[in-house]
Coordinates of C-alpha atoms in Angstrom, one line a residue:
M1 CA -0.1 -0.1 -0.1
K2 CA 1.1 3.5 -0.9
K3 CA 2.0 5.8 2.2
I4 CA 2.2 9.6 2.6
I5 CA 4.1 10.7 5.6
S6 CA 2.7 14.1 6.1
G7 CA 3.3 17.0 8.5
G8 CA 6.9 16.3 9.7
T9 CA 10.1 18.2 9.2
I10 CA 12.6 16.2 6.9
V11 CA 16.2 16.4 7.9
T12 CA 18.9 15.0 5.9
A13 CA 22.9 15.3 6.2
S14 CA 22.5 18.6 4.4
D15 CA 18.7 19.8 4.5
K16 CA 15.8 20.5 6.8
Y17 CA 12.5 21.3 5.5
E18 CA 8.8 20.7 5.8
A19 CA 7.4 18.4 3.2
D20 CA 5.3 15.3 2.7
V21 CA 6.9 12.0 1.4
L22 CA 5.3 9.8 -0.9
I23 CA 6.1 6.0 -0.6
E24 CA 5.6 3.3 -3.3
N25 CA 6.7 -0.3 -3.2
G26 CA 9.1 0.4 -0.8
V27 CA 10.8 3.4 -2.3
I28 CA 10.4 7.1 -2.2
T29 CA 8.7 8.5 -5.2
Q30 CA 7.7 12.0 -4.6
I31 CA 8.9 14.7 -1.7
A32 CA 6.5 17.8 -1.9
P33 CA 4.2 19.9 0.1
N34 CA 0.7 18.8 0.2
I35 CA 0.9 15.5 -1.5
R36 CA -2.5 14.1 -2.4
D37 CA -3.3 10.5 -3.3
E38 CA -6.5 9.0 -2.4
D39 CA -4.9 5.4 -2.6
A40 CA -2.4 6.2 0.1
E41 CA -2.2 5.8 3.7
I42 CA -1.7 9.1 5.6
V43 CA 1.1 8.7 8.3
D44 CA 0.6 11.8 10.6
A45 CA 4.3 12.9 11.4
T46 CA 3.2 16.4 13.0
G47 CA 5.7 17.6 15.4
Q48 CA 8.1 14.9 14.5
Y49 CA 11.4 14.9 12.7
V50 CA 11.4 12.4 9.7
F51 CA 15.0 11.2 9.6
P52 CA 16.6 8.6 7.2
G53 CA 16.7 5.1 8.9
G54 CA 20.1 4.8 11.1
I55 CA 22.8 2.8 9.7
D56 CA 24.9 0.7 12.4
P57 CA 28.1 -0.2 10.7
H58 CA 29.4 -2.4 13.7
T59 CA 27.3 -5.0 15.2
H60 CA 28.2 -8.7 16.5
L61 CA 24.9 -10.7 16.7
D62 CA 24.9 -14.3 17.5
M63 CA 28.8 -14.3 17.7
P64 CA 30.9 -17.0 19.3
F65 CA 33.7 -15.2 21.7
N66 CA 35.5 -15.8 24.8
N67 CA 34.2 -19.3 25.5
T68 CA 30.6 -18.3 24.9
V69 CA 28.2 -16.8 22.6
T70 CA 26.7 -13.1 22.4
D71 CA 23.1 -13.2 24.1
D72 CA 21.5 -11.1 21.3
D73 CA 20.8 -13.1 18.1
W74 CA 19.6 -12.0 14.6
E75 CA 15.7 -11.8 16.2
S76 CA 16.2 -9.8 19.3
G77 CA 19.2 -7.8 18.0
T78 CA 17.5 -6.6 14.9
K79 CA 14.4 -5.9 16.8
A80 CA 16.1 -3.9 19.6
A81 CA 17.9 -2.0 16.6
A82 CA 14.5 -1.0 15.1
F83 CA 13.0 0.3 18.4
G84 CA 16.1 2.4 18.6
G85 CA 15.9 4.0 15.0
T86 CA 18.4 1.7 13.2
T87 CA 17.0 0.3 9.8
T88 CA 20.2 -1.3 8.4
I89 CA 23.1 -3.0 10.2
I90 CA 26.5 -4.4 8.9
D91 CA 27.5 -7.4 11.0
F92 CA 31.0 -8.9 11.4
C93 CA 31.1 -12.3 9.7
I94 CA 33.9 -14.2 11.8
S95 CA 36.0 -16.5 9.6
A96 CA 38.2 -17.9 12.4
G97 CA 37.3 -21.5 12.7
S98 CA 35.8 -21.9 9.1
P99 CA 37.5 -24.1 6.5
T100 CA 37.1 -21.4 3.9
L101 CA 35.8 -17.8 3.8
S102 CA 32.9 -19.0 1.8
D103 CA 31.7 -21.3 4.5
A104 CA 32.1 -18.4 7.1
V105 CA 29.8 -16.4 5.0
K106 CA 27.3 -19.4 4.8
T107 CA 27.1 -19.5 8.5
W108 CA 26.4 -16.0 8.8
H109 CA 23.5 -16.3 6.3
K110 CA 22.0 -19.1 8.3
K111 CA 22.3 -17.2 11.4
S112 CA 20.3 -14.3 10.0
K113 CA 17.9 -16.2 7.6
D114 CA 14.3 -15.8 8.9
K115 CA 15.1 -13.9 11.8
A116 CA 16.3 -10.4 11.0
V117 CA 13.6 -7.7 10.8
I118 CA 15.8 -5.0 9.4
D119 CA 18.1 -5.0 6.3
Y120 CA 21.7 -6.0 6.8
G121 CA 25.0 -6.5 5.2
F122 CA 28.4 -8.3 6.3
H123 CA 31.9 -7.3 6.8
L124 CA 34.3 -10.2 6.4
M125 CA 36.8 -10.5 9.4
I126 CA 40.1 -11.9 8.2
G127 CA 42.6 -13.5 10.9
D128 CA 45.0 -14.9 8.7
L129 CA 45.8 -14.8 4.8
N130 CA 47.4 -17.8 3.7
E131 CA 47.7 -18.3 -0.3
V132 CA 44.4 -20.2 -0.5
R133 CA 42.4 -17.6 1.5
L134 CA 44.1 -14.8 -0.6
A135 CA 43.0 -16.5 -3.7
E136 CA 39.6 -16.7 -2.4
L137 CA 39.0 -13.5 -1.0
P138 CA 38.1 -11.4 -4.2
Q139 CA 35.7 -14.1 -5.2
V140 CA 33.8 -14.0 -2.1
M141 CA 33.6 -10.5 -2.0
E142 CA 32.4 -10.3 -5.4
Q143 CA 29.9 -13.3 -5.1
E144 CA 28.3 -12.0 -1.9
G145 CA 28.5 -8.3 -2.4
I146 CA 30.9 -7.4 0.5
S147 CA 32.7 -4.3 0.2
S148 CA 34.7 -4.2 3.5
V149 CA 37.0 -6.5 5.6
K150 CA 38.2 -6.4 8.8
V151 CA 41.4 -7.2 10.8
F152 CA 42.3 -7.5 14.5
L153 CA 45.2 -6.0 15.9
A154 CA 44.2 -7.4 19.6
Y155 CA 42.7 -10.6 21.0
A156 CA 45.8 -12.5 20.5
K157 CA 44.2 -15.7 21.4
E158 CA 41.3 -15.5 19.3
F159 CA 41.4 -13.2 16.2
Q160 CA 44.8 -11.1 16.2
A161 CA 46.4 -10.9 12.7
S162 CA 50.0 -10.5 12.1
D163 CA 51.3 -7.2 10.6
R164 CA 52.0 -9.2 7.5
T165 CA 48.3 -10.2 7.2
L166 CA 47.4 -6.9 7.8
F167 CA 49.5 -5.5 5.0
Q168 CA 48.2 -8.2 2.9
A169 CA 44.4 -7.3 3.5
F170 CA 45.5 -3.6 2.4
K171 CA 46.9 -4.8 -0.7
V172 CA 43.7 -6.6 -1.6
G173 CA 41.6 -3.6 -0.3
K174 CA 43.7 -1.4 -2.7
E175 CA 43.2 -3.8 -5.5
L176 CA 39.5 -4.2 -5.2
G177 CA 38.5 -0.7 -3.7
A178 CA 37.5 -2.2 -0.5
T179 CA 37.5 -0.8 2.8
V180 CA 39.7 -2.2 5.5
M181 CA 38.7 -1.8 9.0
V182 CA 40.9 -2.3 11.9
H183 CA 40.5 -2.9 15.5
C184 CA 43.6 -1.1 16.8
E185 CA 45.2 -2.2 20.1
N186 CA 48.6 -3.9 20.5
G187 CA 47.2 -7.3 21.7
S188 CA 50.7 -8.8 22.1
V189 CA 51.7 -5.9 24.6
I190 CA 48.2 -6.3 26.1
D191 CA 48.7 -10.0 26.8
E192 CA 52.0 -9.3 28.6
L193 CA 50.4 -6.4 30.8
V194 CA 47.6 -8.8 31.7
E195 CA 49.8 -11.5 32.6
E196 CA 51.7 -9.3 34.8
A197 CA 48.6 -8.0 36.6
R198 CA 47.1 -11.5 37.3
A199 CA 50.5 -12.6 38.6
N200 CA 50.2 -9.8 41.2
G201 CA 46.8 -10.6 42.3
K202 CA 45.0 -7.8 40.4
T203 CA 42.2 -9.5 39.2
K204 CA 39.3 -6.9 39.7
P205 CA 37.3 -5.5 36.3
I206 CA 39.3 -2.1 36.6
Y207 CA 42.4 -4.1 35.4
H208 CA 40.7 -4.7 32.1
A209 CA 41.1 -0.8 31.4
L210 CA 44.6 -0.4 33.1
T211 CA 46.0 -3.4 31.1
R212 CA 44.8 -1.8 27.7
P213 CA 46.2 1.8 28.0
P214 CA 45.6 4.5 25.7
Q215 CA 49.1 4.4 24.3
L216 CA 48.6 1.1 23.0
E217 CA 45.4 2.1 20.9
G218 CA 47.5 5.2 19.7
E219 CA 50.4 2.8 18.7
A220 CA 48.4 0.5 16.9
T221 CA 46.5 3.1 15.2
K222 CA 49.6 4.7 13.8
R223 CA 50.9 1.2 12.7
A224 CA 47.6 0.6 10.6
I225 CA 47.5 4.3 9.3
E226 CA 51.1 3.8 7.9
L227 CA 51.0 0.2 6.4
A228 CA 47.5 1.4 4.9
H229 CA 49.2 4.4 3.3
L230 CA 52.0 2.2 2.1
A231 CA 49.7 -0.2 0.2
G232 CA 47.5 2.7 -1.1
A233 CA 44.5 1.4 0.8
K234 CA 41.5 3.1 2.5
L235 CA 41.5 2.4 6.4
Y236 CA 38.6 2.8 8.6
V237 CA 39.7 2.6 12.4
V238 CA 36.8 1.2 14.4
H239 CA 35.8 2.4 17.8
V240 CA 38.2 5.1 18.5
T241 CA 38.2 6.0 22.2
C242 CA 41.1 8.1 23.1
K243 CA 43.2 11.2 22.5
E244 CA 46.3 9.1 21.2
A245 CA 44.3 7.4 18.5
V246 CA 42.5 10.5 17.5
D247 CA 45.9 12.5 17.2
E248 CA 47.1 9.8 14.9
I249 CA 44.0 10.0 12.7
I250 CA 44.1 13.8 12.4
S251 CA 47.9 14.0 11.7
A252 CA 47.3 11.3 8.9
R253 CA 44.3 13.1 7.4
N254 CA 46.0 16.3 7.4
K255 CA 48.6 14.6 5.1
G256 CA 46.0 13.6 2.7
Y257 CA 45.9 9.9 3.9
N258 CA 42.8 8.0 3.0
V259 CA 41.7 7.2 6.8
I260 CA 38.3 7.3 8.3
G261 CA 37.3 6.8 12.0
E262 CA 34.5 5.7 14.0
T263 CA 33.7 6.1 17.7
C264 CA 30.9 4.7 19.7
P265 CA 28.2 5.9 22.3
P266 CA 29.6 4.6 25.3
Y267 CA 32.9 6.3 24.8
L268 CA 31.1 9.5 24.4
V269 CA 29.1 9.5 27.9
L270 CA 30.8 7.0 30.2
D271 CA 34.3 6.7 31.6
Q272 CA 36.8 4.4 33.2
T273 CA 35.4 4.7 36.6
A274 CA 32.6 2.7 35.8
L275 CA 34.8 -0.4 35.9
E276 CA 35.4 0.3 39.6
K277 CA 31.7 -0.1 40.7
P278 CA 31.5 -2.5 43.7
N279 CA 30.4 -6.1 43.7
F280 CA 31.7 -7.1 40.5
E281 CA 29.1 -4.4 38.9
G282 CA 32.2 -2.9 36.9
A283 CA 32.2 -6.0 34.7
K284 CA 29.0 -4.7 33.1
Y285 CA 31.3 -2.3 31.5
V286 CA 34.2 -4.6 30.4
W287 CA 34.5 -4.3 26.5
S288 CA 37.7 -3.4 24.1
P289 CA 39.0 -0.9 24.0
P290 CA 38.1 0.1 27.2
L291 CA 36.4 3.1 28.7
R292 CA 38.9 5.9 29.1
P293 CA 39.4 8.5 31.7
V294 CA 36.5 11.1 31.4
E295 CA 38.8 14.0 29.7
H296 CA 38.9 11.7 26.6
Q297 CA 35.1 12.4 25.7
K298 CA 35.7 16.0 24.9
V299 CA 38.5 14.8 22.4
L300 CA 36.0 12.6 20.8
W301 CA 33.3 15.0 20.6
D302 CA 35.6 17.8 19.1
A303 CA 36.6 15.2 16.6
L304 CA 33.1 14.2 15.6
K305 CA 32.3 18.1 15.1
S306 CA 35.3 18.9 13.0
K307 CA 34.4 15.6 11.0
Q308 CA 37.8 13.8 11.8
L309 CA 35.8 11.1 12.9
Q310 CA 32.9 10.4 10.9
T311 CA 30.7 7.5 12.1
I312 CA 29.1 6.2 15.3
G313 CA 28.9 2.4 15.4
S314 CA 27.2 0.7 18.4
D315 CA 29.8 -2.0 18.6
Q316 CA 26.8 -4.2 19.8
C317 CA 28.1 -7.2 21.5
S318 CA 26.1 -8.2 24.4
F319 CA 26.6 -10.6 27.4
S320 CA 24.5 -10.8 30.2
F321 CA 26.0 -10.0 33.7
N322 CA 24.4 -13.0 35.4
G323 CA 26.1 -16.4 33.6
K324 CA 28.4 -14.7 31.3
K325 CA 30.1 -11.7 32.5
S326 CA 30.2 -13.7 35.9
L327 CA 32.6 -16.0 34.2
G328 CA 35.3 -13.6 35.2
K329 CA 34.3 -13.2 38.7
D330 CA 37.7 -14.2 40.0
D331 CA 39.7 -12.9 37.1
F332 CA 39.2 -9.8 34.9
S333 CA 40.7 -11.5 31.8
K334 CA 38.0 -14.0 31.7
I335 CA 35.0 -11.4 31.6
P336 CA 33.3 -11.7 28.0
N337 CA 34.3 -8.5 26.4
G338 CA 31.3 -6.4 24.8
G339 CA 28.2 -4.4 25.7
P340 CA 24.6 -4.0 24.7
F341 CA 24.3 -0.7 22.8
I342 CA 22.4 -1.4 19.5
E343 CA 19.0 0.1 20.6
D344 CA 20.5 3.1 22.2
R345 CA 22.9 4.4 19.7
F346 CA 20.5 6.7 17.8
S347 CA 18.8 8.3 20.8
V348 CA 22.2 8.7 23.0
L349 CA 23.6 10.7 19.9
Y350 CA 20.7 12.7 19.5
S351 CA 20.2 13.4 23.1
E352 CA 24.0 14.0 24.3
G353 CA 24.9 15.6 20.7
V354 CA 21.9 17.7 19.2
A355 CA 19.9 18.3 22.3
K356 CA 22.9 19.6 24.3
G357 CA 24.3 21.7 21.2
R358 CA 27.3 19.5 20.8
I359 CA 26.4 19.0 16.9
S360 CA 23.6 20.2 14.6
L361 CA 20.7 17.8 13.3
N362 CA 22.4 17.6 9.9
E363 CA 25.8 16.4 11.3
F364 CA 23.5 14.1 13.6
V365 CA 22.1 12.4 10.4
D366 CA 25.4 12.3 8.6
M367 CA 27.0 10.6 11.6
I368 CA 24.3 8.0 12.5
S369 CA 23.3 7.3 8.8
T370 CA 24.7 9.0 5.7
Q371 CA 28.6 8.6 6.3
S372 CA 28.1 4.9 6.7
A373 CA 25.8 4.6 3.7
K374 CA 28.6 6.3 1.7
I375 CA 31.5 4.5 3.2
F376 CA 30.2 1.2 2.7
G377 CA 28.6 1.2 -0.6
L378 CA 24.8 1.9 0.7
F379 CA 24.3 5.3 -0.7
P380 CA 21.8 6.5 -2.1
K381 CA 19.8 3.5 -1.6
K382 CA 20.1 4.1 2.0
G383 CA 21.4 7.0 4.2
T384 CA 19.1 9.6 2.8
I385 CA 15.5 10.8 2.2
A386 CA 15.4 11.2 -1.6
V387 CA 13.4 10.3 -4.5
G388 CA 14.5 6.9 -5.6
S389 CA 15.8 5.8 -2.2
D390 CA 14.7 3.2 0.0
A391 CA 11.9 4.1 2.4
D392 CA 13.9 3.6 5.4
I393 CA 12.3 6.4 7.6
V394 CA 12.4 7.3 11.4
L395 CA 9.7 9.4 12.9
F396 CA 11.5 10.8 15.8
D397 CA 9.7 13.0 18.6
P398 CA 12.4 15.4 19.7
T399 CA 10.4 16.5 22.9
V400 CA 9.9 13.2 24.5
K401 CA 12.2 12.8 27.8
R402 CA 12.7 9.4 29.1
V403 CA 15.2 7.2 31.3
I404 CA 17.0 4.5 29.7
S405 CA 16.6 1.3 31.7
A406 CA 16.8 -2.4 31.3
E407 CA 13.4 -2.6 32.5
T408 CA 12.2 -1.0 29.2
H409 CA 14.7 -2.0 26.5
H410 CA 14.3 -4.9 24.0
M411 CA 17.9 -6.3 24.0
N412 CA 18.0 -10.0 25.4
V413 CA 20.3 -9.1 28.4
D414 CA 19.9 -8.4 32.0
Y415 CA 21.5 -4.9 32.1
N416 CA 21.9 -1.7 30.4
A417 CA 25.4 0.1 30.3
F418 CA 23.3 3.3 30.0
E419 CA 21.0 2.6 33.1
G420 CA 19.4 5.8 34.6
L421 CA 20.6 7.9 31.7
E422 CA 17.9 10.6 31.1
V423 CA 17.5 11.2 27.2
T424 CA 15.7 13.7 25.2
G425 CA 14.1 12.4 22.2
E426 CA 12.7 9.0 21.1
P427 CA 11.9 7.0 17.7
I428 CA 8.2 6.6 17.5
T429 CA 7.8 4.8 14.0
V430 CA 10.2 3.2 11.9
L431 CA 9.7 2.0 8.5
V432 CA 12.1 -0.3 6.4
R433 CA 11.4 -0.2 2.7
G434 CA 8.0 1.5 3.3
E435 CA 6.8 -1.4 5.8
Y436 CA 6.2 -0.9 9.5
V437 CA 8.7 -2.3 11.8
I438 CA 7.8 -0.2 15.0
K439 CA 4.4 1.8 14.9
E440 CA 3.7 4.2 17.7
K441 CA 6.2 2.5 19.9
E442 CA 5.1 -1.2 19.1
F443 CA 6.8 -4.0 17.3
V444 CA 4.7 -4.9 14.2
G445 CA 7.1 -6.2 12.0
S446 CA 7.7 -9.9 10.9
L447 CA 10.7 -12.2 11.3
G448 CA 12.8 -12.8 8.4
S449 CA 11.3 -9.3 6.5
G450 CA 14.9 -7.8 6.6
E451 CA 16.8 -8.2 3.5
Y452 CA 20.3 -9.0 2.8
I453 CA 21.9 -6.0 1.0
R454 CA 24.6 -6.4 -1.6
R455 CA 27.4 -4.0 -1.5
E456 CA 29.4 -4.0 -4.9
V457 CA 33.3 -3.6 -4.2
E458 CA 33.3 -1.0 -7.1
S459 CA 30.8 1.4 -4.9
A460 CA 33.8 1.7 -2.3
K461 CA 36.1 2.9 -5.0
D462 CA 34.9 6.3 -5.3
T463 CA 35.0 7.1 -1.5
A464 CA 37.6 9.7 -0.9
V465 CA 38.9 11.2 2.4
I466 CA 36.0 12.5 4.0
S467 CA 36.2 16.0 5.0

């Protein structure tokens, strides 16, 4: 059925204006004042912003890690994302343990099939690149429509790649026009610091942060930057947390290097003291890179405002406090790394950014949706409100004040990292390709309605340094 979104204020990365939006067959076909069509359902958006659907470029759903599996799968995770205003995610397909890269992608298709309620794509994670995998990589990326790969410089026991593998990945990225994403921490030195701490009886959650200092994020960021530049590749630094990493990114971009930076909501509003909470409560805040001292928050906000960092990912990787985080009760190094953020990414950035005057409405849309669409080969199908684009739309009430809580969230975990945070603004209705997934804050979607989105590698070639 056709729909007309009427009476709202449309906001994109570049514009803000009042108009109606006509949706036909899942696509926006007209934007104009006072659209009339007797066959269309009228969706009243009076008093609301009409945003393009959020694009979350960084999620981990149904992912094995730290001897367990994340608690949010493709059903609960995508439902929570929709409640939070996100209409597309790009999840990390883990290849470790799979005989071939193709097998890894098949596993991720199986995980998501008949569960996702919003659209999605995959990044392909690479832990090693022997001759067989090097030969397979271009074929898999082309066949599956994957335009991005990820390399870890952390988690030595699970995922960490060698510098040679990293450089090989950059060379493939250059050849294919793909984006190479890197988790920048020095995993080998971290392991040494962790062993020292444990040997000295330092086992509380706070030592997770103290054994992963900002210097090791800065060092790994610089290393990745220089190797990417040597290979002529495009580098996307995931979940930037600290001044040391931001400084390296700014320096590289000032030299014309093709470097893109992402940060995440917890680093903008939470700080390292959360890991000091008594009764093991600090374990709720164990993820990597860790939370930093509070002074790093301003550095991140400034970098977003100046567009030295371009995107906001959730880094959704949820483990319940009881039963999973508690695996590290007597040893911080055994606490599963990760937190539940997919539902609150959109609202936290709006409330802490727009409502508090740190960023503009247009900058908000750019960070929460448009830049990810452009970087990862989804634009203009996704990431904007324009004729011809998918009708992925969020009707957002900017006047609502509410308190984030595990009592009311939709993620499949028993705590919320933002518990007690008052936020301004709330997604009210969310459409994916013109169909309601959330209507008046109620889930009305259907399992399996989310579509896998192919992202041709060629579409990544034309993304220059984002300014």
